Each structure stands twice: as structure tokens, then as C-alpha cells.
Amino acid sequence: MKTKKNRRSLSFPRFGCLRTKSHENGGVDMEVQFQGERNNPTHLVIMVNGIIGSAQNWRFAAKQLLKKYPENVIVHCSERNSSTLTFDGVDVMGDRLAEEVKHVISCHPSVQKISFVGHSLGGLVARYAIARLYEQDLTQETSQTNGDCGTDHLGDKDLCPEGQLKGKIAGLEPMNFITFASPHLGSLWHKQVPLFRGSRALEKFAARISWLLGRTGKHLFLTDGKDGKPPLLLRMVNDCEDLKFISALGSFRRRVAYANARFDHIVGWSTSSLRRRNELPKIKHLPRSDRYPHVINVEPAKTATLDEIPTEAKINGDEKINMEEEMIRGLTKLSWERVDVYFKGSRQRILAHSTIQVKSYWVNSDGADVVQHMIDNFLL
């Protein structure tokens, strides 16, 4: 027993102890405390679960992050949007997460920086929440994108050049915005849900019964647009009058998208990596590393230029807007690091959607190297 206790203590430098605290209004704080000292972590990391998930889904990753940065980081695993509450819609969940973050910050006055890590639907919820929490730095000269969200702002609008988007998230300095297998482009058409195997009939049927997942299903399948208002996910690629979605996202020092290249039956490679299908790399040409055996490709941050972006679909008469293209164009005006993950040869590959975040170590342990890759590249 004594040997086991020593090993547990040695896992953190200077014999710090892992402290876990639950909040009355939801969520779990995890930090390392040192005997005889008051720990004042400066970096708050918010971890957000996916659909029908809970704070426990990020427990492994949170522990590994604290093991790497025991003195600097406090991790909050969100609980306000768990279980069936994840059916309430991206906007409602985003509002709840924003309020939860404010409460956590009030409990930890030492924090100065903030990062978000979201799995699956949690990545979309985090994108909405940061728009609620965004505060423009009025001391900096910045450009603003305004107007009705129902119109296209991806043309010759004066969106502030990247690197000059100054702002705070809930009063803190934004650092890392990281998503794991998140459906940034929604789940409609074009094999975005691999389980349907590209069948238009199944995709169309799924869109019709998306209401089974509540408002969240309508948001994911882009069927929530009404009264001349575009679907929520399409609105979230522009700055609106009341919510600065792109300015908030652009205020982070890094944006990273981890994506399953294969075996994820819920979220496709294209939607989770923010690429067009013809931009996806060829898997057979991608090498593997010994340290991160399941990470097969790391694409450095790159901002798309207008010259590289295909002409958008025209909206004339009965022609439908290419919503997927609009979302890609809007989101890739900011630079993204893309990390492609491939669980070939793993017995856990059929659970790739959960394995990529190590939802449960006993079932999804093969994703530990992916979590470690995220931690090793984390901007402190």
C-alpha cells in the first residue's frame, strides 16, 4: 500500500496531490495542490462533453493535462450539458456553458488565461459559448463585421486580419481552442455521418427524423432555418450583431481540429477536419510516428485566402445555397491546425469516436497517444 501511494504521489512533481471539487450548479474542477502551499493556477481549461455525455468523459485527459502542468493549470469538466440535456440545442447549451464558465472563474480569481477542449457536439457548444463570453478589447483598433446574420459576409467585408483580433473571453486571455471529432459542418449530406455509407435515402430520412434528438438534431441536420433565418450552424460562421462568433474564435492563439480519418461512424473526416472532400490527404501516403502511433498527419495552421476559395453557390430563384461550402469558407478564414487520427489495427477502432478522447480508459485506451499529442502541443 505504501509503495502504491508513493507512485501516485510521484506522478505529479513536488509530490502534489490531485484535488477534485464538484460545483453545485454542475461541473468538476480538477487541480494539483502542494502540501503547505496555496496553489494559484493561472490557466483555466474548460472541457466540454459531446451528446449524451458527461464530465466523466474527459477525466482521463484532465488528469494527464494536470500531470504535465501541475502548477499552472486548473481543469473544469463541464456538467451543465449532460445526458438528455444535450438534446436542448446548441444555443441553449452554449448559454448554459457560458454561465457555468463565469461561475468557475468567480471561484478562481488567480486565473488569467482560458482554453476550451470540446469533443463532438461539445466543440459546437463551446463555439457558441465563447461568442457569449467574448469581450472586444476597446483599447485595440479592430475592424468589426456587422449586419444581419442571414446575409453573406464572406465577400469583401473588412474582417480584421488574423493576429489583430484582440479580445477577451470572460475577461481572460484566450489561448487554445481544440476540438475532437466535432461536426463543424453539421451532419447533412455528403457522407458527414459515415454510418449512412453515403446513401442519399438514409441521409434524407435522418434529416426528416432529426427532431428525435430535439433541437440539437435540427441544428446538426441544418433543418432549423425558418422565417427567412438561416440554420444556426450557418449563422455561427459569421459575426452577428449580438454574437461575435468569428471574432471570439479568432481571439484564441490556436485553433486545433482533431479528426478521425476512418472508423468514426458518427462524425465524418471532412466535417471534423474542416476540409472539402477533395482536400483530404491520402491515408496510404501518411507516415506514423513511434510517440504518437495513431496520429498520421499534422497540418500546420494555415489561413485560406480568397484566391484559394472556390466561388460560392449562387442563390437565384429555386437554387439552394451550398451551406457546407459557406461554413467552410467562414471558418477557414481563420487558421486551423489539423491533426488526423487513424486507428487502423486497433481493436478499439469500431469505437473511434470515443477512443479519440479516451472516453473511458478501460474501453478506449488506444487513444491515449492522441490525448498526449494534444497535451504536448498545448500552449500554456
mmCIF file of C-alpha atoms in Angstrom:
data_model
loop_
_atom_site.group_PDB
_atom_site.id
_atom_site.type_symbol
_atom_site.label_atom_id
_atom_site.label_comp_id
_atom_site.label_asym_id
_atom_site.label_seq_id
_atom_site.Cartn_x
_atom_site.Cartn_y
_atom_site.Cartn_z
ATOM 1 C CA MET A 1 0.000 0.000 0.000
ATOM 2 C CA LYS A 2 2.873 2.346 0.870
ATOM 3 C CA THR A 3 4.553 1.705 -2.472
ATOM 4 C CA LYS A 4 1.288 2.293 -4.330
ATOM 5 C CA LYS A 5 0.738 5.602 -2.515
ATOM 6 C CA ASN A 6 4.259 6.790 -3.325
ATOM 7 C CA ARG A 7 3.786 6.015 -7.001
ATOM 8 C CA ARG A 8 0.599 8.016 -7.037
ATOM 9 C CA SER A 9 2.322 10.998 -5.438
ATOM 10 C CA LEU A 10 5.310 10.791 -7.748
ATOM 11 C CA SER A 11 3.033 11.162 -10.743
ATOM 12 C CA PHE A 12 2.996 14.893 -10.006
ATOM 13 C CA PRO A 13 6.203 16.939 -9.484
ATOM 14 C CA ARG A 14 6.964 18.038 -5.919
ATOM 15 C CA PHE A 15 4.506 15.455 -4.530
ATOM 16 C CA GLY A 16 1.387 17.419 -5.368
ATOM 17 C CA CYS A 17 -1.994 15.841 -4.732
ATOM 18 C CA LEU A 18 -4.853 15.785 -7.215
ATOM 19 C CA ARG A 19 -7.862 17.643 -5.850
ATOM 20 C CA THR A 20 -11.337 17.225 -7.301
ATOM 21 C CA LYS A 21 -14.214 19.539 -6.479
ATOM 22 C CA SER A 22 -17.804 19.388 -7.696
ATOM 23 C CA HIS A 23 -19.850 22.542 -8.227
ATOM 24 C CA GLU A 24 -23.454 22.793 -7.100
ATOM 25 C CA ASN A 25 -24.503 24.160 -10.483
ATOM 26 C CA GLY A 26 -22.643 21.458 -12.378
ATOM 27 C CA GLY A 27 -19.133 20.569 -13.422
ATOM 28 C CA VAL A 28 -15.999 19.218 -11.788
ATOM 29 C CA ASP A 29 -12.799 21.169 -11.055
ATOM 30 C CA MET A 30 -9.510 19.275 -11.054
ATOM 31 C CA GLU A 31 -6.217 20.789 -9.901
ATOM 32 C CA VAL A 32 -2.967 19.818 -8.194
ATOM 33 C CA GLN A 33 -2.319 21.099 -4.681
ATOM 34 C CA PHE A 34 1.043 21.113 -2.931
ATOM 35 C CA GLN A 35 1.425 20.453 0.770
ATOM 36 C CA GLY A 36 1.898 23.599 2.805
ATOM 37 C CA GLU A 37 1.408 25.857 -0.192
ATOM 38 C CA ARG A 38 -1.524 27.630 -1.757
ATOM 39 C CA ASN A 39 -1.746 26.817 -5.408
ATOM 40 C CA ASN A 40 -2.746 29.687 -7.691
ATOM 41 C CA PRO A 41 -3.142 28.278 -11.212
ATOM 42 C CA THR A 42 -3.288 30.897 -13.940
ATOM 43 C CA HIS A 43 -4.693 28.858 -16.840
ATOM 44 C CA LEU A 44 -8.290 27.608 -16.822
ATOM 45 C CA VAL A 45 -9.085 24.758 -19.210
ATOM 46 C CA ILE A 46 -12.760 24.072 -19.930
ATOM 47 C CA MET A 47 -13.528 20.569 -21.219
ATOM 48 C CA VAL A 48 -16.911 20.017 -22.872
ATOM 49 C CA ASN A 49 -18.580 16.643 -23.463
ATOM 50 C CA GLY A 50 -20.487 15.519 -26.537
ATOM 51 C CA ILE A 51 -24.050 14.318 -26.979
ATOM 52 C CA ILE A 52 -25.446 12.197 -24.113
ATOM 53 C CA GLY A 53 -22.071 12.671 -22.415
ATOM 54 C CA SER A 54 -20.928 13.869 -19.004
ATOM 55 C CA ALA A 55 -17.986 15.427 -17.170
ATOM 56 C CA GLN A 56 -16.571 11.930 -16.614
ATOM 57 C CA ASN A 57 -15.818 11.605 -20.346
ATOM 58 C CA TRP A 58 -12.838 13.961 -20.004
ATOM 59 C CA ARG A 59 -11.496 12.544 -16.737
ATOM 60 C CA PHE A 60 -8.505 10.754 -18.299
ATOM 61 C CA ALA A 61 -7.448 13.733 -20.425
ATOM 62 C CA ALA A 62 -7.854 16.121 -17.485
ATOM 63 C CA LYS A 63 -5.563 14.015 -15.299
ATOM 64 C CA GLN A 64 -2.911 13.777 -17.996
ATOM 65 C CA LEU A 65 -3.022 17.542 -18.560
ATOM 66 C CA LEU A 66 -2.564 18.203 -14.840
ATOM 67 C CA LYS A 67 0.288 15.716 -14.706
ATOM 68 C CA LYS A 68 2.083 17.744 -17.380
ATOM 69 C CA TYR A 69 1.266 21.204 -15.969
ATOM 70 C CA PRO A 70 0.527 20.714 -12.246
ATOM 71 C CA GLU A 71 1.303 24.266 -11.128
ATOM 72 C CA ASN A 72 -0.191 26.274 -13.964
ATOM 73 C CA VAL A 73 -3.470 24.658 -14.905
ATOM 74 C CA ILE A 74 -6.882 24.048 -13.402
ATOM 75 C CA VAL A 75 -9.257 21.883 -15.428
ATOM 76 C CA HIS A 76 -13.027 22.234 -15.304
ATOM 77 C CA CYS A 77 -15.006 19.368 -16.839
ATOM 78 C CA SER A 78 -18.390 20.846 -17.705
ATOM 79 C CA GLU A 79 -21.507 19.127 -16.393
ATOM 80 C CA ARG A 80 -24.270 21.611 -17.211
ATOM 81 C CA ASN A 81 -24.981 19.877 -20.526
ATOM 82 C CA SER A 82 -25.026 16.181 -19.732
ATOM 83 C CA SER A 83 -27.201 13.221 -20.635
ATOM 84 C CA THR A 84 -30.521 14.224 -22.247
ATOM 85 C CA LEU A 85 -29.816 17.928 -21.671
ATOM 86 C CA THR A 86 -27.661 17.636 -24.792
ATOM 87 C CA PHE A 87 -30.891 17.485 -26.837
ATOM 88 C CA ASP A 88 -31.819 21.081 -25.944
ATOM 89 C CA GLY A 89 -29.984 22.711 -28.844
ATOM 90 C CA VAL A 90 -26.535 24.176 -29.449
ATOM 91 C CA ASP A 91 -27.667 27.672 -28.484
ATOM 92 C CA VAL A 92 -29.321 26.684 -25.201
ATOM 93 C CA MET A 93 -26.340 24.518 -24.260
ATOM 94 C CA GLY A 94 -23.962 27.308 -25.233
ATOM 95 C CA ASP A 95 -25.772 29.742 -22.958
ATOM 96 C CA ARG A 96 -25.623 27.270 -20.074
ATOM 97 C CA LEU A 97 -21.910 26.663 -20.646
ATOM 98 C CA ALA A 98 -21.215 30.397 -20.712
ATOM 99 C CA GLU A 99 -22.921 30.855 -17.343
ATOM 100 C CA GLU A 100 -21.035 27.869 -15.953
ATOM 101 C CA VAL A 101 -17.704 29.334 -17.079
ATOM 102 C CA LYS A 102 -18.489 32.655 -15.413
ATOM 103 C CA HIS A 103 -19.224 30.862 -12.148
ATOM 104 C CA VAL A 104 -15.983 28.843 -12.314
ATOM 105 C CA ILE A 105 -13.928 31.981 -12.955
ATOM 106 C CA SER A 106 -15.514 33.680 -9.942
ATOM 107 C CA CYS A 107 -14.307 30.757 -7.799
ATOM 108 C CA HIS A 108 -10.725 31.010 -9.056
ATOM 109 C CA PRO A 109 -9.580 34.649 -9.039
ATOM 110 C CA SER A 110 -5.989 33.703 -9.905
ATOM 111 C CA VAL A 111 -6.768 32.558 -13.461
ATOM 112 C CA GLN A 112 -5.626 34.832 -16.284
ATOM 113 C CA LYS A 113 -5.883 32.594 -19.360
ATOM 114 C CA ILE A 114 -8.561 30.300 -20.736
ATOM 115 C CA SER A 115 -8.694 27.381 -23.171
ATOM 116 C CA PHE A 116 -11.520 25.154 -24.421
ATOM 117 C CA VAL A 117 -11.386 21.479 -25.379
ATOM 118 C CA GLY A 118 -14.579 20.001 -26.843
ATOM 119 C CA HIS A 119 -15.499 16.522 -28.014
ATOM 120 C CA SER A 120 -18.021 16.027 -30.823
ATOM 121 C CA LEU A 121 -21.089 18.204 -30.164
ATOM 122 C CA GLY A 122 -19.118 19.834 -27.335
ATOM 123 C CA GLY A 123 -16.970 21.619 -29.920
ATOM 124 C CA LEU A 124 -20.046 23.362 -31.356
ATOM 125 C CA VAL A 125 -21.371 24.205 -27.897
ATOM 126 C CA ALA A 126 -18.002 25.733 -26.996
ATOM 127 C CA ARG A 127 -18.036 27.828 -30.189
ATOM 128 C CA TYR A 128 -21.416 29.250 -29.215
ATOM 129 C CA ALA A 129 -20.397 29.820 -25.584
ATOM 130 C CA ILE A 130 -17.248 31.800 -26.423
ATOM 131 C CA ALA A 131 -19.355 34.153 -28.556
ATOM 132 C CA ARG A 132 -21.469 34.808 -25.455
ATOM 133 C CA LEU A 133 -18.332 35.369 -23.369
ATOM 134 C CA TYR A 134 -16.425 37.440 -25.915
ATOM 135 C CA GLU A 135 -15.420 40.938 -24.893
ATOM 136 C CA GLN A 136 -13.819 43.144 -27.506
ATOM 137 C CA ASP A 137 -10.652 44.900 -26.397
ATOM 138 C CA LEU A 138 -11.612 48.521 -26.981
ATOM 139 C CA THR A 139 -8.009 49.625 -26.480
ATOM 140 C CA GLN A 140 -7.064 47.989 -29.755
ATOM 141 C CA GLU A 141 -8.042 49.275 -33.165
ATOM 142 C CA THR A 142 -10.066 46.465 -34.653
ATOM 143 C CA SER A 143 -12.420 46.045 -37.550
ATOM 144 C CA GLN A 144 -15.940 44.850 -36.949
ATOM 145 C CA THR A 145 -18.179 42.670 -39.019
ATOM 146 C CA ASN A 146 -21.794 43.643 -38.611
ATOM 147 C CA GLY A 147 -25.130 43.287 -40.266
ATOM 148 C CA ASP A 148 -27.795 40.655 -40.465
ATOM 149 C CA CYS A 149 -26.559 37.099 -39.978
ATOM 150 C CA GLY A 150 -28.890 35.974 -42.709
ATOM 151 C CA THR A 151 -26.716 37.578 -45.372
ATOM 152 C CA ASP A 152 -23.298 36.586 -46.678
ATOM 153 C CA HIS A 153 -20.352 38.284 -45.002
ATOM 154 C CA LEU A 154 -17.687 36.223 -46.713
ATOM 155 C CA GLY A 155 -17.087 38.528 -49.631
ATOM 156 C CA ASP A 156 -15.167 41.766 -49.431
ATOM 157 C CA LYS A 157 -16.014 42.529 -45.842
ATOM 158 C CA ASP A 158 -13.260 44.047 -43.735
ATOM 159 C CA LEU A 159 -12.837 41.190 -41.284
ATOM 160 C CA CYS A 160 -9.913 42.043 -39.052
ATOM 161 C CA PRO A 161 -6.729 40.268 -40.247
ATOM 162 C CA GLU A 162 -5.738 37.332 -38.094
ATOM 163 C CA GLY A 163 -3.292 38.209 -35.380
ATOM 164 C CA GLN A 164 -5.060 41.541 -34.872
ATOM 165 C CA LEU A 165 -8.269 40.092 -33.458
ATOM 166 C CA LYS A 166 -7.925 41.338 -29.910
ATOM 167 C CA GLY A 167 -10.408 40.388 -27.284
ATOM 168 C CA LYS A 168 -11.040 38.564 -24.052
ATOM 169 C CA ILE A 169 -13.165 35.556 -23.197
ATOM 170 C CA ALA A 170 -14.945 36.263 -19.916
ATOM 171 C CA GLY A 171 -12.163 38.715 -19.097
ATOM 172 C CA LEU A 172 -9.378 36.156 -19.660
ATOM 173 C CA GLU A 173 -6.743 35.799 -22.368
ATOM 174 C CA PRO A 174 -7.869 33.162 -24.938
ATOM 175 C CA MET A 175 -5.172 30.570 -25.673
ATOM 176 C CA ASN A 176 -6.213 27.186 -27.131
ATOM 177 C CA PHE A 177 -9.490 26.221 -28.813
ATOM 178 C CA ILE A 178 -9.346 22.478 -29.506
ATOM 179 C CA THR A 179 -11.996 20.128 -30.868
ATOM 180 C CA PHE A 180 -12.042 16.331 -31.123
ATOM 181 C CA ALA A 181 -14.261 14.786 -33.811
ATOM 182 C CA SER A 182 -16.641 17.766 -33.864
ATOM 183 C CA PRO A 183 -19.190 18.129 -36.701
ATOM 184 C CA HIS A 184 -18.314 21.733 -37.549
ATOM 185 C CA LEU A 185 -20.160 21.497 -40.875
ATOM 186 C CA GLY A 186 -23.165 19.705 -39.462
ATOM 187 C CA SER A 187 -24.371 16.201 -40.302
ATOM 188 C CA LEU A 188 -26.308 16.830 -43.512
ATOM 189 C CA TRP A 189 -25.430 15.061 -46.777
ATOM 190 C CA HIS A 190 -22.059 14.219 -48.324
ATOM 191 C CA LYS A 191 -21.133 11.322 -46.009
ATOM 192 C CA GLN A 192 -20.850 13.580 -42.967
ATOM 193 C CA VAL A 193 -22.350 10.674 -40.987
ATOM 194 C CA PRO A 194 -20.316 7.645 -42.195
ATOM 195 C CA LEU A 195 -22.859 5.243 -40.689
ATOM 196 C CA PHE A 196 -25.174 6.046 -43.627
ATOM 197 C CA ARG A 197 -22.425 4.992 -46.096
ATOM 198 C CA GLY A 198 -23.247 7.826 -48.466
ATOM 199 C CA SER A 199 -26.831 6.703 -49.059
ATOM 200 C CA ARG A 200 -28.875 9.756 -50.018
ATOM 201 C CA ALA A 201 -32.041 7.942 -48.996
ATOM 202 C CA LEU A 202 -30.730 7.300 -45.471
ATOM 203 C CA GLU A 203 -29.338 10.833 -45.169
ATOM 204 C CA LYS A 204 -32.655 12.308 -46.262
ATOM 205 C CA PHE A 205 -34.554 10.079 -43.862
ATOM 206 C CA ALA A 206 -32.229 11.040 -40.988
ATOM 207 C CA ALA A 207 -32.802 14.731 -41.697
ATOM 208 C CA ARG A 208 -36.580 14.185 -41.550
ATOM 209 C CA ILE A 209 -36.407 12.464 -38.155
ATOM 210 C CA SER A 210 -33.717 14.755 -36.726
ATOM 211 C CA TRP A 211 -36.348 16.007 -34.290
ATOM 212 C CA LEU A 212 -35.813 12.779 -32.335
ATOM 213 C CA LEU A 213 -32.646 14.422 -30.994
ATOM 214 C CA GLY A 214 -34.623 17.515 -30.037
ATOM 215 C CA ARG A 215 -33.457 20.960 -31.141
ATOM 216 C CA THR A 216 -29.907 19.610 -31.276
ATOM 217 C CA GLY A 217 -30.868 17.223 -34.077
ATOM 218 C CA LYS A 218 -32.385 20.054 -36.085
ATOM 219 C CA HIS A 219 -29.235 22.134 -35.619
ATOM 220 C CA LEU A 220 -26.936 19.277 -36.681
ATOM 221 C CA PHE A 221 -29.006 18.448 -39.786
ATOM 222 C CA LEU A 222 -29.499 22.128 -40.637
ATOM 223 C CA THR A 223 -33.283 21.849 -40.594
ATOM 224 C CA ASP A 224 -33.868 24.653 -38.085
ATOM 225 C CA GLY A 225 -33.907 27.559 -40.525
ATOM 226 C CA LYS A 226 -37.280 29.308 -40.699
ATOM 227 C CA ASP A 227 -38.877 32.726 -41.279
ATOM 228 C CA GLY A 228 -36.069 33.598 -43.658
ATOM 229 C CA LYS A 229 -33.445 32.916 -40.989
ATOM 230 C CA PRO A 230 -30.544 30.592 -41.894
ATOM 231 C CA PRO A 231 -29.791 27.472 -39.802
ATOM 232 C CA LEU A 232 -27.854 28.145 -36.606
ATOM 233 C CA LEU A 233 -24.626 26.458 -37.732
ATOM 234 C CA LEU A 234 -24.589 28.651 -40.831
ATOM 235 C CA ARG A 235 -25.063 31.770 -38.699
ATOM 236 C CA MET A 236 -22.195 30.670 -36.472
ATOM 237 C CA VAL A 237 -19.608 31.207 -39.220
ATOM 238 C CA ASN A 238 -20.194 34.982 -39.212
ATOM 239 C CA ASP A 239 -20.171 37.773 -36.696
ATOM 240 C CA CYS A 240 -23.705 38.777 -35.806
ATOM 241 C CA GLU A 241 -24.886 41.970 -34.198
ATOM 242 C CA ASP A 242 -25.300 40.345 -30.785
ATOM 243 C CA LEU A 243 -22.882 37.407 -31.019
ATOM 244 C CA LYS A 244 -19.383 37.737 -32.489
ATOM 245 C CA PHE A 245 -18.815 34.106 -33.407
ATOM 246 C CA ILE A 246 -15.771 34.598 -35.639
ATOM 247 C CA SER A 247 -14.186 37.376 -33.596
ATOM 248 C CA ALA A 248 -14.427 35.194 -30.492
ATOM 249 C CA LEU A 249 -12.903 32.210 -32.271
ATOM 250 C CA GLY A 250 -10.232 34.410 -33.825
ATOM 251 C CA SER A 251 -9.191 35.774 -30.442
ATOM 252 C CA PHE A 252 -7.613 32.432 -29.499
ATOM 253 C CA ARG A 253 -3.904 31.992 -30.092
ATOM 254 C CA ARG A 254 -4.500 28.491 -31.521
ATOM 255 C CA ARG A 255 -7.387 26.619 -33.101
ATOM 256 C CA VAL A 256 -6.910 22.866 -33.499
ATOM 257 C CA ALA A 257 -9.200 20.250 -35.076
ATOM 258 C CA TYR A 258 -8.524 16.573 -34.283
ATOM 259 C CA ALA A 259 -10.357 14.281 -36.699
ATOM 260 C CA ASN A 260 -10.767 10.544 -37.266
ATOM 261 C CA ALA A 261 -9.696 9.712 -40.802
ATOM 262 C CA ARG A 262 -11.567 6.387 -40.687
ATOM 263 C CA PHE A 263 -13.719 4.202 -38.420
ATOM 264 C CA ASP A 264 -15.720 7.068 -36.882
ATOM 265 C CA HIS A 265 -19.309 6.088 -37.698
ATOM 266 C CA ILE A 266 -20.861 9.250 -36.259
ATOM 267 C CA VAL A 267 -18.779 12.216 -37.455
ATOM 268 C CA GLY A 268 -17.059 12.214 -40.840
ATOM 269 C CA TRP A 269 -13.474 13.204 -41.617
ATOM 270 C CA SER A 270 -14.441 16.231 -43.702
ATOM 271 C CA THR A 271 -16.756 17.897 -41.185
ATOM 272 C CA SER A 272 -14.423 17.301 -38.226
ATOM 273 C CA SER A 273 -11.265 18.488 -40.013
ATOM 274 C CA LEU A 274 -12.860 21.484 -41.764
ATOM 275 C CA ARG A 275 -11.878 20.354 -45.258
ATOM 276 C CA ARG A 276 -13.606 19.781 -48.543
ATOM 277 C CA ARG A 277 -13.616 16.134 -49.551
ATOM 278 C CA ASN A 278 -11.111 16.722 -52.349
ATOM 279 C CA GLU A 279 -8.748 18.304 -49.806
ATOM 280 C CA LEU A 280 -8.497 15.216 -47.602
ATOM 281 C CA PRO A 281 -4.983 13.702 -47.714
ATOM 282 C CA LYS A 282 -4.355 10.163 -48.981
ATOM 283 C CA ILE A 283 -4.047 7.898 -45.960
ATOM 284 C CA LYS A 284 -1.635 5.437 -47.590
ATOM 285 C CA HIS A 285 0.929 8.210 -48.052
ATOM 286 C CA LEU A 286 0.853 9.301 -44.424
ATOM 287 C CA PRO A 287 3.583 8.032 -42.054
ATOM 288 C CA ARG A 288 3.184 7.122 -38.388
ATOM 289 C CA SER A 289 5.410 8.152 -35.511
ATOM 290 C CA ASP A 290 6.564 5.987 -32.630
ATOM 291 C CA ARG A 291 5.499 8.504 -29.990
ATOM 292 C CA TYR A 292 2.011 9.053 -31.417
ATOM 293 C CA PRO A 293 1.234 5.869 -33.390
ATOM 294 C CA HIS A 294 -2.347 6.855 -34.177
ATOM 295 C CA VAL A 295 -1.572 10.414 -35.303
ATOM 296 C CA ILE A 296 -0.915 10.067 -39.031
ATOM 297 C CA ASN A 297 -0.912 13.675 -40.186
ATOM 298 C CA VAL A 298 -0.340 17.084 -38.633
ATOM 299 C CA GLU A 299 -1.166 20.044 -40.834
ATOM 300 C CA PRO A 300 0.230 23.355 -39.539
ATOM 301 C CA ALA A 301 -2.022 26.353 -39.145
ATOM 302 C CA LYS A 302 -2.855 27.991 -42.437
ATOM 303 C CA THR A 303 -5.304 30.732 -43.301
ATOM 304 C CA ALA A 304 -7.263 30.266 -46.515
ATOM 305 C CA THR A 305 -7.036 33.173 -48.920
ATOM 306 C CA LEU A 306 -9.836 34.367 -51.167
ATOM 307 C CA ASP A 307 -7.881 33.166 -54.200
ATOM 308 C CA GLU A 308 -7.876 29.602 -52.844
ATOM 309 C CA ILE A 309 -11.603 29.524 -52.110
ATOM 310 C CA PRO A 310 -13.945 28.294 -54.871
ATOM 311 C CA THR A 311 -16.723 30.580 -55.978
ATOM 312 C CA GLU A 312 -19.767 30.163 -53.742
ATOM 313 C CA ALA A 313 -23.019 28.766 -54.960
ATOM 314 C CA LYS A 314 -25.367 31.397 -56.310
ATOM 315 C CA ILE A 315 -28.756 31.960 -54.759
ATOM 316 C CA ASN A 316 -31.169 32.502 -57.594
ATOM 317 C CA GLY A 317 -34.784 31.502 -57.687
ATOM 318 C CA ASP A 318 -35.100 27.891 -56.563
ATOM 319 C CA GLU A 319 -31.360 27.201 -56.343
ATOM 320 C CA LYS A 320 -30.249 26.156 -52.865
ATOM 321 C CA ILE A 321 -27.320 27.755 -51.111
ATOM 322 C CA ASN A 322 -24.371 25.406 -50.653
ATOM 323 C CA MET A 323 -24.416 25.628 -46.874
ATOM 324 C CA GLU A 324 -21.465 23.305 -46.400
ATOM 325 C CA GLU A 325 -19.272 25.463 -48.628
ATOM 326 C CA GLU A 326 -20.404 28.607 -46.830
ATOM 327 C CA MET A 327 -19.463 27.116 -43.470
ATOM 328 C CA ILE A 328 -16.037 26.002 -44.702
ATOM 329 C CA ARG A 329 -15.358 29.438 -46.168
ATOM 330 C CA GLY A 330 -16.393 31.206 -42.998
ATOM 331 C CA LEU A 331 -14.472 29.036 -40.576
ATOM 332 C CA THR A 332 -11.276 28.739 -42.613
ATOM 333 C CA LYS A 333 -10.846 32.488 -42.806
ATOM 334 C CA LEU A 334 -9.122 31.763 -39.515
ATOM 335 C CA SER A 335 -6.119 29.461 -39.378
ATOM 336 C CA TRP A 336 -6.582 25.931 -38.041
ATOM 337 C CA GLU A 337 -4.109 23.247 -37.125
ATOM 338 C CA ARG A 338 -5.458 19.914 -38.323
ATOM 339 C CA VAL A 339 -4.496 16.601 -36.737
ATOM 340 C CA ASP A 340 -5.655 13.420 -38.486
ATOM 341 C CA VAL A 341 -6.071 10.252 -36.425
ATOM 342 C CA TYR A 342 -6.205 6.669 -37.721
ATOM 343 C CA PHE A 343 -6.925 3.651 -35.503
ATOM 344 C CA LYS A 344 -6.107 1.004 -38.080
ATOM 345 C CA GLY A 345 -5.023 -2.218 -36.392
ATOM 346 C CA SER A 346 -6.634 -1.255 -33.108
ATOM 347 C CA ARG A 347 -9.340 -3.448 -31.628
ATOM 348 C CA GLN A 348 -10.974 -0.226 -30.454
ATOM 349 C CA ARG A 349 -11.286 1.245 -33.948
ATOM 350 C CA ILE A 350 -15.017 0.499 -34.078
ATOM 351 C CA LEU A 351 -15.339 2.945 -31.156
ATOM 352 C CA ALA A 352 -13.098 5.552 -32.779
ATOM 353 C CA HIS A 353 -15.484 8.395 -31.995
ATOM 354 C CA SER A 354 -14.997 7.787 -28.262
ATOM 355 C CA THR A 355 -11.453 6.420 -28.439
ATOM 356 C CA ILE A 356 -10.070 9.679 -29.837
ATOM 357 C CA GLN A 357 -10.775 11.372 -26.478
ATOM 358 C CA VAL A 358 -10.315 8.240 -24.289
ATOM 359 C CA LYS A 359 -13.875 8.500 -23.027
ATOM 360 C CA SER A 360 -13.251 5.504 -20.785
ATOM 361 C CA TYR A 361 -9.690 4.269 -20.334
ATOM 362 C CA TRP A 362 -10.747 0.629 -19.987
ATOM 363 C CA VAL A 363 -12.538 0.705 -23.333
ATOM 364 C CA ASN A 364 -10.785 3.497 -25.273
ATOM 365 C CA SER A 365 -7.173 3.378 -24.031
ATOM 366 C CA ASP A 366 -5.700 3.284 -27.558
ATOM 367 C CA GLY A 367 -6.475 6.983 -27.879
ATOM 368 C CA ALA A 368 -4.048 7.873 -25.079
ATOM 369 C CA ASP A 369 -1.357 8.898 -27.588
ATOM 370 C CA VAL A 370 -3.805 11.305 -29.260
ATOM 371 C CA VAL A 371 -4.586 12.945 -25.908
ATOM 372 C CA GLN A 372 -0.856 13.120 -25.179
ATOM 373 C CA HIS A 373 -0.268 14.808 -28.542
ATOM 374 C CA MET A 374 -2.811 17.460 -27.584
ATOM 375 C CA ILE A 375 -1.112 17.981 -24.216
ATOM 376 C CA ASP A 376 2.440 18.104 -25.604
ATOM 377 C CA ASN A 377 1.420 20.845 -28.039
ATOM 378 C CA PHE A 378 -0.758 22.752 -25.593
ATOM 379 C CA LEU A 379 0.045 26.464 -25.479
ATOM 380 C CA LEU A 380 0.464 27.403 -21.838
#
